[in-house]
Coordinates of C-alpha atoms in Angstrom, one line a residue:
M1 CA -6.5 -23.5 -13.4
K2 CA -8.4 -20.3 -13.7
I3 CA -8.3 -17.3 -16.0
K4 CA -7.0 -14.5 -13.7
K5 CA -5.0 -12.0 -15.7
V6 CA -5.8 -10.3 -19.1
L7 CA -3.5 -8.0 -21.1
V8 CA -5.4 -5.7 -23.5
S9 CA -3.2 -4.1 -26.2
Q10 CA -5.1 -0.8 -26.1
P11 CA -5.1 2.3 -24.0
K12 CA -7.0 2.1 -20.7
P13 CA -10.6 3.2 -21.1
T14 CA -11.3 6.8 -20.1
T15 CA -14.7 5.9 -18.6
E16 CA -15.5 3.6 -15.7
K17 CA -18.5 2.3 -17.7
S18 CA -16.2 0.2 -20.0
P19 CA -17.5 -3.4 -20.4
Y20 CA -13.9 -4.5 -19.6
F21 CA -14.4 -3.3 -16.0
D22 CA -17.7 -5.1 -15.8
L23 CA -16.0 -8.3 -17.1
A24 CA -13.2 -7.9 -14.5
E25 CA -15.7 -7.5 -11.7
K26 CA -17.9 -10.4 -12.7
Y27 CA -15.0 -12.9 -13.1
G28 CA -12.5 -11.6 -10.7
L29 CA -10.0 -10.7 -13.4
K30 CA -7.0 -8.5 -13.2
L31 CA -6.8 -6.3 -16.3
E32 CA -3.8 -4.5 -17.7
F33 CA -4.1 -2.1 -20.6
R34 CA -0.9 -1.5 -22.7
P35 CA -1.0 -0.1 -26.3
F36 CA 1.3 -2.3 -28.4
I37 CA 1.5 0.4 -31.1
K38 CA 1.6 4.1 -31.2
V39 CA 1.1 6.6 -34.0
E40 CA 3.7 9.1 -35.0
G41 CA 3.5 11.8 -37.6
V42 CA 5.8 12.0 -40.7
S43 CA 8.1 15.0 -40.7
V44 CA 7.7 17.9 -43.1
K45 CA 10.9 16.7 -44.9
E46 CA 9.3 13.3 -45.5
F47 CA 6.0 14.9 -46.6
R48 CA 7.8 17.1 -49.1
Q49 CA 9.4 14.0 -50.6
E50 CA 5.9 12.9 -51.6
R51 CA 5.7 16.0 -53.9
I52 CA 2.1 16.7 -52.9
N53 CA 0.6 20.2 -53.1
I54 CA -2.3 20.2 -50.6
L55 CA -3.8 23.3 -52.2
D56 CA -4.2 21.5 -55.6
H57 CA -7.0 19.6 -54.0
T58 CA -10.6 20.7 -53.5
G59 CA -11.8 18.0 -51.1
I60 CA -10.2 16.0 -48.2
I61 CA -11.4 12.6 -47.1
F62 CA -11.0 11.8 -43.4
T63 CA -11.4 8.3 -41.9
S64 CA -10.3 9.1 -38.4
R65 CA -9.5 11.8 -35.9
T66 CA -5.8 10.9 -36.2
A67 CA -5.9 11.7 -39.9
I68 CA -7.5 15.1 -39.0
D69 CA -4.8 15.9 -36.4
H70 CA -1.9 15.1 -38.7
F71 CA -3.4 16.9 -41.7
F72 CA -3.7 20.2 -39.8
R73 CA -0.3 19.6 -38.1
I74 CA 1.4 19.3 -41.5
C75 CA -0.5 22.4 -42.8
G76 CA 0.6 24.3 -39.7
E77 CA 4.2 23.3 -40.1
L78 CA 4.2 24.2 -43.8
R79 CA 2.3 27.4 -43.0
I80 CA -0.5 26.5 -45.4
T81 CA -3.8 28.2 -44.9
V82 CA -6.6 25.9 -45.9
P83 CA -9.1 27.9 -48.0
D84 CA -12.7 28.3 -46.8
T85 CA -13.8 26.6 -50.1
M86 CA -12.2 23.3 -49.1
K87 CA -14.7 20.5 -48.8
Y88 CA -14.4 17.9 -46.0
F89 CA -15.7 14.3 -46.4
C90 CA -15.8 12.2 -43.2
I91 CA -16.5 8.5 -42.6
S92 CA -18.8 9.3 -39.7
E93 CA -20.6 12.2 -37.9
A94 CA -18.3 11.9 -34.9
T95 CA -15.2 12.3 -37.2
A96 CA -16.9 15.3 -38.8
F97 CA -17.6 17.0 -35.5
Y98 CA -14.0 16.6 -34.5
L99 CA -13.1 19.1 -37.3
Q100 CA -14.4 21.8 -34.9
K101 CA -11.0 21.6 -33.2
Y102 CA -9.4 23.2 -36.3
I103 CA -12.1 25.0 -38.3
V104 CA -15.3 27.0 -37.8
Y105 CA -17.6 24.1 -38.4
R106 CA -20.8 25.9 -39.5
K107 CA -19.0 27.9 -42.1
R108 CA -17.5 25.0 -44.0
K109 CA -18.7 22.4 -46.5
I110 CA -18.7 19.2 -44.5
F111 CA -20.2 15.8 -45.6
Y112 CA -20.3 12.6 -43.6
G113 CA -21.5 9.0 -43.8
D114 CA -22.5 6.4 -41.2
K115 CA -19.2 4.4 -41.1
K116 CA -20.4 2.5 -44.2
V117 CA -18.7 2.3 -47.6
D118 CA -22.2 2.6 -49.3
D119 CA -22.8 5.9 -47.6
M120 CA -19.4 7.3 -48.7
T121 CA -20.1 6.0 -52.3
K122 CA -23.3 8.1 -52.5
I123 CA -21.7 11.2 -51.1
L124 CA -18.6 11.0 -53.2
L125 CA -20.6 10.4 -56.4
K126 CA -22.4 13.7 -55.8
H127 CA -19.0 15.4 -55.8
K128 CA -17.3 13.5 -58.6
T129 CA -15.6 16.6 -60.0
E130 CA -13.5 17.2 -56.9
N131 CA -9.8 16.4 -56.7
F132 CA -9.6 14.5 -53.4
L133 CA -6.8 14.3 -50.9
V134 CA -6.8 11.2 -48.7
P135 CA -4.6 11.5 -45.6
H136 CA -3.5 8.0 -44.5
C137 CA -1.1 5.9 -42.7
T138 CA 1.9 3.9 -44.0
T139 CA 0.4 0.7 -42.6
G140 CA -3.1 1.3 -44.0
C141 CA -4.6 2.2 -40.6
H142 CA -7.6 4.1 -42.2
K143 CA -10.8 2.4 -41.3
E144 CA -12.2 1.8 -44.7
N145 CA -10.5 1.1 -48.0
I146 CA -11.2 4.6 -49.4
P147 CA -8.5 4.5 -52.1
G148 CA -10.0 1.3 -53.4
L149 CA -13.5 2.9 -53.4
L150 CA -12.2 6.0 -55.3
D151 CA -10.5 3.7 -57.9
Q152 CA -13.8 1.8 -58.3
L153 CA -15.7 5.1 -58.8
N154 CA -13.0 6.5 -61.2
L155 CA -12.6 9.6 -59.0
K156 CA -9.5 11.8 -59.0
Y157 CA -7.5 11.6 -55.8
T158 CA -4.0 11.6 -54.1
K159 CA -2.9 9.5 -51.1
A160 CA -0.9 11.5 -48.6
I161 CA 1.1 9.6 -46.0
L162 CA 0.9 11.8 -42.9
Y163 CA 1.5 9.3 -40.1
R164 CA 2.6 5.8 -39.3
T165 CA 2.1 3.2 -36.7
V166 CA 5.2 1.9 -34.8
A167 CA 5.8 -0.6 -32.1
S168 CA 5.6 0.6 -28.5
D169 CA 8.4 -0.1 -26.1
L170 CA 7.2 -2.9 -23.9
S171 CA 10.5 -3.7 -22.3
D172 CA 9.1 -3.2 -18.8
I173 CA 6.9 -6.3 -19.3
K174 CA 9.3 -8.9 -18.1
N175 CA 7.1 -12.0 -18.5
L176 CA 4.2 -12.4 -20.9
K177 CA 3.5 -15.8 -19.4
E178 CA 1.9 -14.2 -16.4
Y179 CA -1.1 -13.2 -18.6
D180 CA -3.7 -15.8 -19.3
I181 CA -5.2 -13.9 -22.2
I182 CA -3.7 -11.3 -24.5
A183 CA -6.2 -9.3 -26.6
F184 CA -5.2 -7.8 -30.0
Y185 CA -7.0 -5.3 -32.1
T186 CA -4.7 -4.7 -35.1
P187 CA -2.3 -6.6 -37.2
S188 CA 0.3 -4.0 -36.2
G189 CA -0.1 -5.2 -32.6
I190 CA 1.0 -8.7 -33.6
K191 CA 4.1 -7.3 -35.3
S192 CA 4.8 -5.3 -32.1
L193 CA 4.5 -8.5 -30.1
F194 CA 7.4 -10.2 -31.9
Q195 CA 9.4 -7.0 -32.2
N196 CA 9.3 -6.7 -28.4
F197 CA 9.4 -10.4 -27.6
P198 CA 11.1 -12.2 -30.6
D199 CA 11.3 -15.5 -28.6
F200 CA 7.6 -15.5 -27.7
I201 CA 6.1 -19.0 -27.6
Q202 CA 2.4 -19.1 -27.1
D203 CA 2.0 -22.4 -25.2
T204 CA -1.1 -22.0 -22.9
T205 CA -1.5 -18.2 -23.5
V206 CA -4.9 -17.5 -24.9
I207 CA -4.8 -15.2 -28.0
A208 CA -7.8 -13.0 -28.8
A209 CA -8.2 -11.0 -32.0
F210 CA -10.7 -8.4 -33.1
G211 CA -11.4 -8.1 -36.8
P212 CA -10.6 -10.4 -39.7
A213 CA -7.3 -8.6 -40.5
T214 CA -6.0 -9.1 -37.0
A215 CA -7.2 -12.8 -36.9
K216 CA -5.3 -13.3 -40.2
A217 CA -2.2 -11.7 -38.7
V218 CA -2.4 -14.1 -35.7
E219 CA -2.5 -17.1 -37.9
E220 CA 0.2 -15.9 -40.3
A221 CA 2.5 -15.4 -37.3
G222 CA 2.0 -19.1 -36.5
L223 CA 0.0 -18.4 -33.4
R224 CA -3.2 -20.2 -32.2
L225 CA -6.3 -18.1 -32.4
D226 CA -8.4 -18.9 -29.4
I227 CA -10.9 -16.1 -29.3
K228 CA -12.3 -14.4 -32.4
A229 CA -14.4 -11.3 -32.5
P230 CA -16.7 -9.9 -33.8
T231 CA -19.1 -12.8 -34.4
Q232 CA -22.8 -13.0 -34.7
Q233 CA -23.1 -14.3 -31.1
C234 CA -20.3 -12.0 -29.8
P235 CA -20.1 -8.6 -31.6
S236 CA -17.6 -7.2 -29.1
M237 CA -14.2 -8.3 -27.8
T238 CA -15.5 -8.4 -24.2
M239 CA -18.4 -10.6 -25.1
A240 CA -16.1 -13.0 -26.9
I241 CA -13.7 -13.1 -24.0
E242 CA -16.6 -13.7 -21.6
E243 CA -17.9 -16.6 -23.7
F244 CA -14.5 -18.1 -23.7
I245 CA -14.1 -17.8 -19.9
K246 CA -17.5 -19.4 -19.3
K247 CA -16.7 -22.3 -21.6
Y248 CA -13.2 -22.6 -20.0
N249 CA -14.5 -22.6 -16.5
K250 CA -17.1 -25.2 -17.3
E251 CA -14.5 -27.5 -18.9
N252 CA -12.2 -27.1 -15.9
K253 CA -15.1 -27.4 -13.5
I254 CA -14.2 -24.3 -11.6
K255 CA -16.7 -23.4 -8.8

């Protein structure tokens, strides 16, 4: 036997320099990229039911580009003009720069960390008098536990549900057994697997999971976790998959 086909539950990389393509070339793999989940925005009607007045807040905390998109979408649909005095707090520099899509960047008060909770702690404590709005997802798809951090720091904030993750329609995939490895990146991806394939039995299918939450979801679903990333030896999913393939090939004496 040989590992031949890998299903990655994410969108296809937009650049040819993706390590996935290097992996495919090195081991003669056939790759398929299919997002198992998709993001959809809540409607204005749903948002109004949250009884949140955006303009009551003086600072907004963004953990992703998706959160930015849906915040400004809701503002547009509600015909809300965000004042120039609004402060923006972002989890990373890349997220902060994405704000240029919606605002004149150099004329706004924008603060950002380096993807670390410690960075955000220092920044938020310097602005502890602000009333924060935290746009987030129904399934907790923000990258860091910002509400938990704000609770810990005793800061004033409101969570606003602006989008949700839902299972993608994978009905065109007729047989999951044709894939030797299926790589998951989110717990929602595992839920989507069983929503689309309720009778799925793992058998010899190799399951890969990125992140502790995804690994936990795999195990709670009663599946066997064969590949786990990140680890100290394999900080990326592709490295973890390669390590598995090398070991698999050696055990099966493939030449």
